[in-house]
Amino acid sequence: MNSRENPPLLPSSLVVGFAASVAMWCGWYVLHLPGFAAGSKASALMLGLVLLMVTAFGGAQAHKPGHREGWVVGLIAGLISAAINLLLLGSKVVEQPATTADLEGLNNQLRPDAPVIVLGFFAFSAVVGALGGFVGSALARTRPRHESWLATFSIVAAVSFLPLLVVGGIVTSTDSGMAVPDSVTTYGSLSFLFPLSLMAEPRIYFEHTHRLFGTLVGLTTLVLAVWVIGRSRAWGWLGLCIAMIGGLLLAFAARHADTLDQTPAILVMGSIVAIAFVLMIWGIVRAKSAQMAGLLVVLVVGQGLFGALRVSEISTPLAMAHGVLAQLVFGAAAALATLLNIQDRPVQALPPEQTRRSIRSASRLGPWVVAALILQLILGAGYRHTASHAFLGGHVLFAVFVAALAIVIGSQLSTSERYSDVGQRSWRCGKALIHLVSLQVVLGVVAVALVAVAGAQRPIPLAHELEHAAPLPMMEAFFATAHQATGAALLALAVTIAVASHLRSRQH
């Protein structure tokens, strides 16, 4: 039987497993927030419900009349999510010292019952996943449309960037960027074996979990790249991307070992990242998904290494570059997801002239909106990291132009008819752009007002200063992070519109 009659188990299970992991990581983050931390039983129950719901939805999507693969998809997805979630479980299966000083000598030391906990975790995930898949398959009433699991996985990969950006924004907003003294490990422990007991200190929790979410994004992006490149057999691009990653790692290792000065190391790494972005844009223009997938991994690795350098060098410019680069990489992930979904889910019918006209207009204005948002991002990041009034003034004034331009393109897309598939998607993108811009303006006004009330910029406490650090500015941090995250979503949506309108214009 072909894939339409009997869906392939591994692709569907990969999508569901990674989607479940992203959702569970978000739930885990909230459930373990300092001052709110839920107990082990409550946490297991809530995360089990998340896994059950995601695998039920996946089982319904994978269901075909006359077949009962849903429970198998759920079972495999549960095991995949369990393997990924070991990166979080590691914090529970190590010895739990009371302070970071007590950690010395206990780094990476597993509890005696660690194997039992891990085996029980895998069994629990497998059972819940299989149950969810079975329920979803049993409740599925109609034959779903032909599913491109690779295209769906690209959406999961792009979405995985958003919680990373939110967590990173919290790190900046709460002055937590230097709460962990070492850049490669966490207080001498492997990141996924850092004790949960030591995350009771809020700033350590925010910075450490930011690193963990970066690992999740890196793993998801790597799987996506292997899948796309393997399907396309673009081995030349694979070799080039491996070489670029090697260059990044060598430059970072040389700087970490103090055999290369800071400036040459940053120049080498920055040049590789810049080349990757140029080639990524070229890949978008040429609609080469394999090229883009490989380069996305290069960008993710570069972004992570710049984040590590920011800690080891205690550098504000590197912190700013790290923040800006994060959103640009998110935009690149959105571009790849857009391309794969248009390529793997082609629309056969020609959309009406009204929709084609709005798409042509968006293809002309889309790149300008993206460019304007990037400049606005740089101005905003400059103020967040330096408290310079010049950056703030530029950010506020330029926001008027950016908002007007985004509303223009959103209004044009909103004129698309809604009875064709392309027209409906264009209309939704236009409305979403207008609503996001409006929300962003409101959040920006509130964030600026709160920052103005707070007064002078606070110093970022180092690891040995945490005990006497100022209280966390929770209200300011909430609105500043919401403003930053909405800006990231706005940039990703603008990139999606620009790429989709470019590809649709070529098709029609």
Short mmCIF file of C-alpha atoms in Angstrom, two decimals:
data_model
loop_
_atom_site.label_atom_id
_atom_site.label_comp_id
_atom_site.label_asym_id
_atom_site.label_seq_id
_atom_site.Cartn_x
_atom_site.Cartn_y
_atom_site.Cartn_z
CA MET A 1 0.00 0.00 0.00
CA ASN A 2 1.18 3.54 -0.63
CA SER A 3 1.49 6.26 1.99
CA ARG A 4 -2.00 7.54 1.32
CA GLU A 5 -3.48 4.17 2.30
CA ASN A 6 -1.14 3.31 5.14
CA PRO A 7 0.70 6.34 6.56
CA PRO A 8 4.42 5.91 7.31
CA LEU A 9 4.87 5.49 11.04
CA LEU A 10 8.28 7.09 11.57
CA PRO A 11 7.58 10.49 9.92
CA SER A 12 4.24 10.91 11.68
CA SER A 13 5.71 9.70 14.99
CA LEU A 14 8.62 12.13 14.69
CA VAL A 15 6.28 15.05 14.15
CA VAL A 16 3.99 14.09 17.03
CA GLY A 17 6.90 13.24 19.35
CA PHE A 18 8.70 16.53 18.80
CA ALA A 19 5.46 18.53 18.97
CA ALA A 20 4.67 16.86 22.29
CA SER A 21 8.15 17.66 23.58
CA VAL A 22 7.88 21.35 22.68
CA ALA A 23 4.50 21.57 24.42
CA MET A 24 5.74 19.63 27.46
CA TRP A 25 8.86 21.78 27.80
CA CYS A 26 6.68 24.90 27.89
CA GLY A 27 4.52 23.29 30.56
CA TRP A 28 7.57 22.15 32.53
CA TYR A 29 8.98 25.68 32.48
CA VAL A 30 5.81 27.18 33.95
CA LEU A 31 5.35 24.39 36.50
CA HIS A 32 8.89 24.82 37.84
CA LEU A 33 9.04 28.61 38.02
CA PRO A 34 10.67 29.67 41.32
CA GLY A 35 7.99 30.59 43.82
CA PHE A 36 5.40 28.59 41.91
CA ALA A 37 7.06 25.20 41.53
CA ALA A 38 4.46 22.42 41.50
CA GLY A 39 5.11 19.13 43.26
CA SER A 40 6.41 16.09 41.41
CA LYS A 41 3.01 14.37 41.26
CA ALA A 42 1.16 17.46 40.04
CA SER A 43 3.87 18.11 37.46
CA ALA A 44 3.76 14.52 36.19
CA LEU A 45 -0.04 14.67 35.93
CA MET A 46 -0.08 17.95 34.01
CA LEU A 47 2.70 16.95 31.62
CA GLY A 48 1.07 13.56 31.10
CA LEU A 49 -2.14 15.34 30.08
CA VAL A 50 -0.18 17.46 27.60
CA LEU A 51 1.36 14.33 26.09
CA LEU A 52 -2.05 12.65 25.96
CA MET A 53 -3.64 15.59 24.11
CA VAL A 54 -0.84 15.98 21.57
CA THR A 55 -0.66 12.27 20.78
CA ALA A 56 -4.46 12.11 20.51
CA PHE A 57 -4.38 14.88 17.93
CA GLY A 58 -1.49 13.16 16.14
CA GLY A 59 -3.30 9.83 16.20
CA ALA A 60 -6.33 11.46 14.59
CA GLN A 61 -4.16 13.01 11.88
CA ALA A 62 -2.42 9.71 11.16
CA HIS A 63 -5.65 7.70 11.17
CA LYS A 64 -6.85 6.09 7.95
CA PRO A 65 -10.19 4.25 7.60
CA GLY A 66 -9.68 0.52 7.97
CA HIS A 67 -6.35 0.92 9.78
CA ARG A 68 -5.51 1.39 13.44
CA GLU A 69 -2.02 2.87 13.36
CA GLY A 70 -2.95 5.68 15.74
CA TRP A 71 -1.89 3.86 18.89
CA VAL A 72 1.40 2.81 17.28
CA VAL A 73 2.10 6.40 16.24
CA GLY A 74 1.31 7.48 19.80
CA LEU A 75 3.54 4.78 21.28
CA ILE A 76 6.54 5.70 19.13
CA ALA A 77 5.88 9.41 19.65
CA GLY A 78 5.76 8.86 23.41
CA LEU A 79 9.15 7.14 23.32
CA ILE A 80 10.61 9.90 21.14
CA SER A 81 9.34 12.58 23.50
CA ALA A 82 10.73 10.63 26.46
CA ALA A 83 14.18 10.56 24.85
CA ILE A 84 14.05 14.32 24.24
CA ASN A 85 12.67 15.02 27.70
CA LEU A 86 15.64 13.27 29.29
CA LEU A 87 17.31 16.67 28.87
CA LEU A 88 14.87 17.91 31.54
CA LEU A 89 14.60 14.74 33.61
CA GLY A 90 18.37 14.84 34.13
CA SER A 91 17.88 17.62 36.67
CA LYS A 92 15.85 15.20 38.84
CA VAL A 93 18.04 12.10 38.68
CA VAL A 94 21.21 13.71 40.05
CA GLU A 95 22.11 14.46 43.64
CA GLN A 96 20.34 17.59 44.93
CA PRO A 97 22.69 19.86 46.92
CA ALA A 98 21.26 22.84 48.79
CA THR A 99 23.65 25.48 47.42
CA THR A 100 26.01 25.91 44.48
CA ALA A 101 28.90 25.70 46.94
CA ASP A 102 27.72 22.22 47.97
CA LEU A 103 27.71 21.14 44.31
CA GLU A 104 31.50 20.81 44.23
CA GLY A 105 32.32 17.11 44.13
CA LEU A 106 28.74 16.19 43.23
CA ASN A 107 28.76 17.42 39.63
CA ASN A 108 26.96 15.01 37.27
CA GLN A 109 26.57 12.43 40.06
CA LEU A 110 23.45 10.31 39.53
CA ARG A 111 21.17 9.21 42.33
CA PRO A 112 21.18 5.46 43.10
CA ASP A 113 17.60 5.13 41.84
CA ALA A 114 18.27 7.04 38.59
CA PRO A 115 17.96 3.97 36.30
CA VAL A 116 14.58 3.08 37.82
CA ILE A 117 13.33 6.65 37.37
CA VAL A 118 14.45 6.74 33.73
CA LEU A 119 12.91 3.35 32.88
CA GLY A 120 9.67 4.31 34.62
CA PHE A 121 9.63 7.60 32.72
CA PHE A 122 9.97 5.83 29.37
CA ALA A 123 7.25 3.33 30.30
CA PHE A 124 4.91 6.11 31.43
CA SER A 125 5.51 8.09 28.22
CA ALA A 126 4.97 5.02 26.04
CA VAL A 127 1.69 4.09 27.75
CA VAL A 128 0.30 7.64 27.72
CA GLY A 129 1.39 8.11 24.11
CA ALA A 130 -0.21 4.86 22.97
CA LEU A 131 -3.41 5.72 24.82
CA GLY A 132 -3.52 9.17 23.27
CA GLY A 133 -2.90 7.80 19.79
CA PHE A 134 -5.61 5.17 20.24
CA VAL A 135 -8.17 7.72 21.45
CA GLY A 136 -7.36 10.09 18.61
CA SER A 137 -7.59 7.33 16.02
CA ALA A 138 -10.88 6.08 17.46
CA LEU A 139 -12.44 9.55 17.46
CA ALA A 140 -11.29 10.44 13.94
CA ARG A 141 -14.45 10.40 11.80
CA THR A 142 -13.29 11.61 8.43
CA ARG A 143 -10.42 10.76 6.19
CA PRO A 144 -7.91 13.59 6.60
CA ARG A 145 -6.31 15.29 3.65
CA HIS A 146 -2.99 13.98 2.45
CA GLU A 147 -0.46 15.02 5.07
CA SER A 148 3.06 16.17 4.33
CA TRP A 149 4.78 15.23 7.55
CA LEU A 150 7.99 17.00 6.59
CA ALA A 151 6.13 20.26 6.03
CA THR A 152 4.37 19.81 9.36
CA PHE A 153 7.66 19.09 11.11
CA SER A 154 9.08 22.33 9.71
CA ILE A 155 6.24 24.17 11.44
CA VAL A 156 7.02 22.37 14.71
CA ALA A 157 10.68 23.34 14.32
CA ALA A 158 9.81 26.99 13.68
CA VAL A 159 7.41 27.10 16.63
CA SER A 160 10.10 25.66 18.92
CA PHE A 161 12.03 28.92 18.51
CA LEU A 162 9.28 31.00 20.11
CA PRO A 163 9.56 29.65 23.70
CA LEU A 164 13.35 30.00 23.40
CA LEU A 165 12.91 33.66 22.48
CA VAL A 166 10.45 34.21 25.33
CA VAL A 167 12.78 32.58 27.86
CA GLY A 168 15.70 34.57 26.46
CA GLY A 169 13.66 37.75 26.78
CA ILE A 170 12.97 36.92 30.42
CA VAL A 171 16.72 36.50 30.97
CA THR A 172 17.37 40.01 29.64
CA SER A 173 14.38 41.61 31.35
CA THR A 174 15.31 40.18 34.77
CA ASP A 175 19.06 40.90 34.46
CA SER A 176 19.82 37.17 34.66
CA GLY A 177 22.33 36.89 31.83
CA MET A 178 25.36 36.46 34.11
CA ALA A 179 23.72 34.27 36.78
CA VAL A 180 25.74 31.24 35.63
CA PRO A 181 29.51 31.87 35.64
CA ASP A 182 30.58 29.27 33.09
CA SER A 183 29.57 29.37 29.44
CA VAL A 184 29.82 25.73 28.37
CA THR A 185 28.74 23.99 31.59
CA THR A 186 26.48 25.15 34.44
CA TYR A 187 28.45 25.55 37.67
CA GLY A 188 30.68 22.73 36.43
CA SER A 189 27.81 20.35 35.59
CA LEU A 190 26.63 19.25 32.19
CA SER A 191 23.63 21.43 31.42
CA PHE A 192 21.13 18.55 31.41
CA LEU A 193 22.50 17.23 34.73
CA PHE A 194 22.32 20.47 36.70
CA PRO A 195 20.31 19.80 39.90
CA LEU A 196 16.76 21.10 40.06
CA SER A 197 17.28 22.09 43.71
CA LEU A 198 19.72 24.81 42.63
CA MET A 199 17.18 26.34 40.25
CA ALA A 200 15.25 27.75 43.20
CA GLU A 201 17.33 30.91 42.67
CA PRO A 202 15.25 32.73 40.01
CA ARG A 203 18.10 34.19 37.98
CA ILE A 204 19.88 30.83 37.81
CA TYR A 205 16.61 29.21 36.73
CA PHE A 206 16.01 31.74 33.95
CA GLU A 207 19.53 31.59 32.54
CA HIS A 208 19.93 27.82 32.82
CA THR A 209 16.55 26.96 31.28
CA HIS A 210 17.32 29.37 28.45
CA ARG A 211 20.31 27.17 27.62
CA LEU A 212 18.17 24.04 27.82
CA PHE A 213 15.61 25.46 25.39
CA GLY A 214 18.48 26.31 23.06
CA THR A 215 19.44 22.63 23.10
CA LEU A 216 15.87 21.65 22.21
CA VAL A 217 15.85 24.07 19.26
CA GLY A 218 19.23 22.80 18.10
CA LEU A 219 18.09 19.18 18.20
CA THR A 220 14.82 19.93 16.38
CA THR A 221 16.58 21.96 13.70
CA LEU A 222 19.18 19.24 13.19
CA VAL A 223 16.51 16.57 12.65
CA LEU A 224 14.72 18.87 10.18
CA ALA A 225 17.93 19.46 8.23
CA VAL A 226 18.77 15.75 8.05
CA TRP A 227 15.24 15.03 6.83
CA VAL A 228 15.22 17.76 4.16
CA ILE A 229 18.76 17.18 2.91
CA GLY A 230 18.30 13.40 2.94
CA ARG A 231 15.16 13.70 0.84
CA SER A 232 16.80 16.08 -1.63
CA ARG A 233 20.18 14.30 -1.58
CA ALA A 234 21.90 17.69 -1.55
CA TRP A 235 25.20 16.29 -0.32
CA GLY A 236 27.20 19.27 -1.56
CA TRP A 237 25.29 21.63 0.70
CA LEU A 238 25.65 19.15 3.55
CA GLY A 239 29.43 19.25 3.18
CA LEU A 240 29.53 23.05 3.03
CA CYS A 241 27.34 23.41 6.11
CA ILE A 242 29.45 20.92 8.07
CA ALA A 243 32.56 22.90 7.12
CA MET A 244 30.94 26.16 8.26
CA ILE A 245 29.90 24.61 11.58
CA GLY A 246 33.44 23.28 11.97
CA GLY A 247 34.80 26.79 11.44
CA LEU A 248 32.46 28.18 14.09
CA LEU A 249 33.42 25.50 16.60
CA LEU A 250 37.16 25.89 15.95
CA ALA A 251 37.02 29.67 16.41
CA PHE A 252 34.98 29.30 19.59
CA ALA A 253 37.23 26.56 20.98
CA ALA A 254 40.33 28.63 20.25
CA ARG A 255 38.86 31.60 22.08
CA HIS A 256 37.64 29.42 24.95
CA ALA A 257 41.15 27.99 25.32
CA ASP A 258 42.54 31.54 25.17
CA THR A 259 44.68 30.75 22.12
CA LEU A 260 42.82 33.34 20.02
CA ASP A 261 42.03 36.91 20.98
CA GLN A 262 38.45 38.08 21.29
CA THR A 263 38.37 40.30 18.20
CA PRO A 264 39.69 37.73 15.68
CA ALA A 265 37.41 35.05 17.11
CA ILE A 266 34.34 37.26 16.80
CA LEU A 267 35.35 38.33 13.28
CA VAL A 268 35.71 34.72 12.13
CA MET A 269 32.44 33.61 13.70
CA GLY A 270 30.60 36.74 12.57
CA SER A 271 31.83 36.31 9.00
CA ILE A 272 30.62 32.71 8.86
CA VAL A 273 27.21 33.69 10.22
CA ALA A 274 26.95 36.60 7.76
CA ILE A 275 27.80 34.31 4.84
CA ALA A 276 25.19 31.84 6.06
CA PHE A 277 22.54 34.58 6.07
CA VAL A 278 23.45 35.69 2.55
CA LEU A 279 23.25 32.11 1.30
CA MET A 280 19.96 31.67 3.17
CA ILE A 281 18.46 34.66 1.33
CA TRP A 282 19.77 33.23 -1.94
CA GLY A 283 18.11 29.92 -1.05
CA ILE A 284 14.80 31.71 -0.44
CA VAL A 285 14.97 33.45 -3.83
CA ARG A 286 15.82 30.17 -5.58
CA ALA A 287 13.35 28.15 -3.44
CA LYS A 288 16.03 25.63 -2.39
CA SER A 289 14.80 24.00 0.81
CA ALA A 290 17.82 21.73 1.33
CA GLN A 291 20.18 24.68 1.13
CA MET A 292 18.08 26.61 3.63
CA ALA A 293 17.75 23.68 6.05
CA GLY A 294 21.50 23.13 6.25
CA LEU A 295 22.19 26.83 6.68
CA LEU A 296 19.57 27.06 9.42
CA VAL A 297 21.63 24.61 11.48
CA VAL A 298 24.72 26.77 10.87
CA LEU A 299 22.83 29.81 12.12
CA VAL A 300 21.51 28.00 15.20
CA VAL A 301 25.00 26.80 16.11
CA GLY A 302 26.42 30.28 15.55
CA GLN A 303 23.69 31.82 17.69
CA GLY A 304 24.38 29.39 20.53
CA LEU A 305 28.12 30.01 20.42
CA PHE A 306 27.63 33.77 20.46
CA GLY A 307 25.47 33.29 23.54
CA ALA A 308 28.24 31.32 25.21
CA LEU A 309 30.79 33.99 24.30
CA ARG A 310 28.52 36.64 25.77
CA VAL A 311 28.87 34.90 29.15
CA SER A 312 32.59 34.16 29.03
CA GLU A 313 33.50 37.62 27.71
CA ILE A 314 30.94 39.51 29.88
CA SER A 315 30.23 41.65 26.82
CA THR A 316 27.24 43.96 26.32
CA PRO A 317 27.78 44.23 22.52
CA LEU A 318 27.77 40.43 22.31
CA ALA A 319 24.58 40.33 24.38
CA MET A 320 22.96 42.75 21.93
CA ALA A 321 24.19 40.76 18.93
CA HIS A 322 22.92 37.55 20.53
CA GLY A 323 19.46 39.06 21.02
CA VAL A 324 19.20 40.42 17.48
CA LEU A 325 20.56 37.26 15.87
CA ALA A 326 18.01 35.14 17.76
CA GLN A 327 15.09 36.83 16.05
CA LEU A 328 16.78 36.74 12.64
CA VAL A 329 17.30 32.99 12.98
CA PHE A 330 13.64 32.62 13.98
CA GLY A 331 12.75 34.48 10.79
CA ALA A 332 14.94 32.10 8.79
CA ALA A 333 13.12 29.13 10.35
CA ALA A 334 9.78 30.70 9.42
CA ALA A 335 11.00 31.18 5.84
CA LEU A 336 11.99 27.52 5.55
CA ALA A 337 8.67 26.34 7.00
CA THR A 338 6.79 28.56 4.54
CA LEU A 339 8.76 27.24 1.58
CA LEU A 340 8.30 23.58 2.54
CA ASN A 341 4.57 23.98 3.14
CA ILE A 342 4.05 25.65 -0.24
CA GLN A 343 6.22 23.10 -2.05
CA ASP A 344 4.76 20.02 -0.35
CA ARG A 345 1.14 21.21 -0.35
CA PRO A 346 0.68 22.75 -3.79
CA VAL A 347 -2.56 24.52 -4.69
CA GLN A 348 -3.74 23.38 -8.11
CA ALA A 349 -6.52 25.91 -8.71
CA LEU A 350 -5.63 29.41 -9.84
CA PRO A 351 -6.85 31.94 -7.22
CA PRO A 352 -9.15 34.77 -8.33
CA GLU A 353 -7.67 37.97 -9.75
CA GLN A 354 -8.46 39.89 -6.56
CA THR A 355 -6.27 37.55 -4.53
CA ARG A 356 -3.53 37.48 -7.14
CA ARG A 357 -3.45 41.28 -7.08
CA SER A 358 -3.07 41.40 -3.29
CA ILE A 359 -0.32 38.77 -3.44
CA ARG A 360 1.60 40.72 -6.09
CA SER A 361 1.38 43.82 -3.92
CA ALA A 362 2.59 41.87 -0.88
CA SER A 363 5.51 40.45 -2.87
CA ARG A 364 6.66 44.00 -3.62
CA LEU A 365 6.18 45.43 -0.13
CA GLY A 366 6.98 42.31 1.91
CA PRO A 367 10.80 42.60 1.83
CA TRP A 368 10.55 46.27 2.84
CA VAL A 369 8.42 45.39 5.86
CA VAL A 370 10.95 42.73 6.89
CA ALA A 371 13.86 45.17 6.48
CA ALA A 372 12.03 47.83 8.50
CA LEU A 373 11.28 45.36 11.28
CA ILE A 374 14.92 44.27 11.42
CA LEU A 375 16.06 47.88 11.80
CA GLN A 376 13.42 48.41 14.48
CA LEU A 377 14.65 45.24 16.21
CA ILE A 378 18.23 46.57 16.27
CA LEU A 379 17.09 49.88 17.75
CA GLY A 380 15.04 48.11 20.42
CA ALA A 381 17.83 45.71 21.32
CA GLY A 382 20.24 48.62 21.52
CA TYR A 383 18.07 50.30 24.13
CA ARG A 384 17.44 47.10 26.12
CA HIS A 385 21.15 46.44 26.49
CA THR A 386 22.56 49.98 26.78
CA ALA A 387 19.67 52.17 28.05
CA SER A 388 20.77 54.74 25.46
CA HIS A 389 18.15 57.44 24.90
CA ALA A 390 19.32 57.74 21.29
CA PHE A 391 18.31 54.12 20.68
CA LEU A 392 15.01 54.68 22.51
CA GLY A 393 14.17 57.81 20.53
CA GLY A 394 14.95 56.10 17.24
CA HIS A 395 12.95 53.03 18.27
CA VAL A 396 9.87 55.08 19.18
CA LEU A 397 9.95 57.35 16.12
CA PHE A 398 10.67 54.58 13.63
CA ALA A 399 7.84 52.53 15.13
CA VAL A 400 5.37 54.92 13.50
CA PHE A 401 6.76 54.17 10.04
CA VAL A 402 6.99 50.41 10.67
CA ALA A 403 3.43 50.20 11.99
CA ALA A 404 2.06 52.20 9.05
CA LEU A 405 3.90 50.04 6.50
CA ALA A 406 2.76 46.81 8.16
CA ILE A 407 -0.86 48.00 8.30
CA VAL A 408 -0.73 48.90 4.59
CA ILE A 409 0.41 45.43 3.54
CA GLY A 410 -1.97 43.81 6.03
CA SER A 411 -4.88 45.81 4.61
CA GLN A 412 -3.96 44.83 1.06
CA LEU A 413 -3.86 41.14 1.96
CA SER A 414 -7.18 41.53 3.76
CA THR A 415 -8.83 42.38 0.43
CA SER A 416 -8.26 38.77 -0.72
CA GLU A 417 -11.42 36.74 -1.24
CA ARG A 418 -12.03 33.98 1.29
CA TYR A 419 -13.51 31.12 -0.73
CA SER A 420 -10.25 29.86 -2.27
CA ASP A 421 -7.51 28.23 -0.19
CA VAL A 422 -4.87 30.78 -1.16
CA GLY A 423 -7.26 33.68 -0.70
CA GLN A 424 -8.30 32.56 2.76
CA ARG A 425 -4.69 32.16 3.89
CA SER A 426 -3.78 35.58 2.50
CA TRP A 427 -6.74 37.15 4.28
CA ARG A 428 -5.78 35.50 7.57
CA CYS A 429 -2.16 36.64 7.26
CA GLY A 430 -3.28 40.20 6.57
CA LYS A 431 -5.62 40.29 9.56
CA ALA A 432 -3.01 38.67 11.81
CA LEU A 433 -0.43 41.26 10.76
CA ILE A 434 -2.76 44.15 11.58
CA HIS A 435 -3.72 42.67 14.96
CA LEU A 436 -0.11 41.89 15.90
CA VAL A 437 1.05 45.39 15.00
CA SER A 438 -1.74 46.90 17.09
CA LEU A 439 -0.87 44.69 20.07
CA GLN A 440 2.82 45.49 19.67
CA VAL A 441 2.20 49.23 19.76
CA VAL A 442 0.19 48.92 22.99
CA LEU A 443 2.82 46.70 24.62
CA GLY A 444 5.55 49.08 23.51
CA VAL A 445 3.84 52.08 25.10
CA VAL A 446 3.38 50.22 28.39
CA ALA A 447 6.96 48.89 28.36
CA VAL A 448 8.44 52.34 27.73
CA ALA A 449 6.29 53.83 30.50
CA LEU A 450 7.42 51.20 33.01
CA VAL A 451 11.07 51.61 32.04
CA ALA A 452 10.74 55.38 32.44
CA VAL A 453 9.33 54.91 35.94
CA ALA A 454 12.12 52.46 36.84
CA GLY A 455 14.75 55.09 36.05
CA ALA A 456 18.44 54.29 35.53
CA GLN A 457 19.63 50.98 34.11
CA ARG A 458 20.36 48.35 36.75
CA PRO A 459 23.72 46.55 36.78
CA ILE A 460 23.55 42.87 35.80
CA PRO A 461 24.59 40.84 38.87
CA LEU A 462 27.35 38.29 38.43
CA ALA A 463 27.05 34.77 39.83
CA HIS A 464 28.78 35.63 43.12
CA GLU A 465 26.54 38.69 43.57
CA LEU A 466 23.17 36.92 43.34
CA GLU A 467 22.66 36.73 47.09
CA HIS A 468 22.64 40.53 47.35
CA ALA A 469 21.07 41.31 43.97
CA ALA A 470 18.13 43.69 43.67
CA PRO A 471 14.62 42.18 43.61
CA LEU A 472 13.34 41.03 40.24
CA PRO A 473 11.39 43.75 38.38
CA MET A 474 8.47 41.44 37.62
CA MET A 475 5.97 43.89 36.12
CA GLU A 476 8.58 45.58 33.94
CA ALA A 477 9.98 42.18 32.94
CA PHE A 478 6.54 40.88 31.95
CA PHE A 479 5.69 43.73 29.59
CA ALA A 480 9.21 44.09 28.20
CA THR A 481 9.34 40.36 27.42
CA ALA A 482 5.83 40.41 25.95
CA HIS A 483 6.86 43.33 23.72
CA GLN A 484 10.01 41.50 22.63
CA ALA A 485 8.19 38.20 21.97
CA THR A 486 5.42 39.91 20.01
CA GLY A 487 8.07 41.65 17.95
CA ALA A 488 9.64 38.28 17.18
CA ALA A 489 6.26 36.87 16.13
CA LEU A 490 5.66 39.97 14.00
CA LEU A 491 9.00 39.53 12.23
CA ALA A 492 8.32 35.83 11.60
CA LEU A 493 4.86 36.64 10.20
CA ALA A 494 6.31 39.34 7.95
CA VAL A 495 8.92 36.88 6.67
CA THR A 496 6.18 34.31 6.06
CA ILE A 497 4.14 36.83 4.07
CA ALA A 498 7.17 37.97 2.05
CA VAL A 499 8.28 34.43 1.20
CA ALA A 500 4.77 33.12 0.49
CA SER A 501 3.84 36.07 -1.73
CA HIS A 502 7.14 35.73 -3.61
CA LEU A 503 6.54 32.02 -4.27
CA ARG A 504 2.84 32.47 -5.11
CA SER A 505 3.67 35.27 -7.54
CA ARG A 506 6.07 32.96 -9.35
CA GLN A 507 3.45 30.21 -9.49
CA HIS A 508 0.64 32.42 -10.78
#
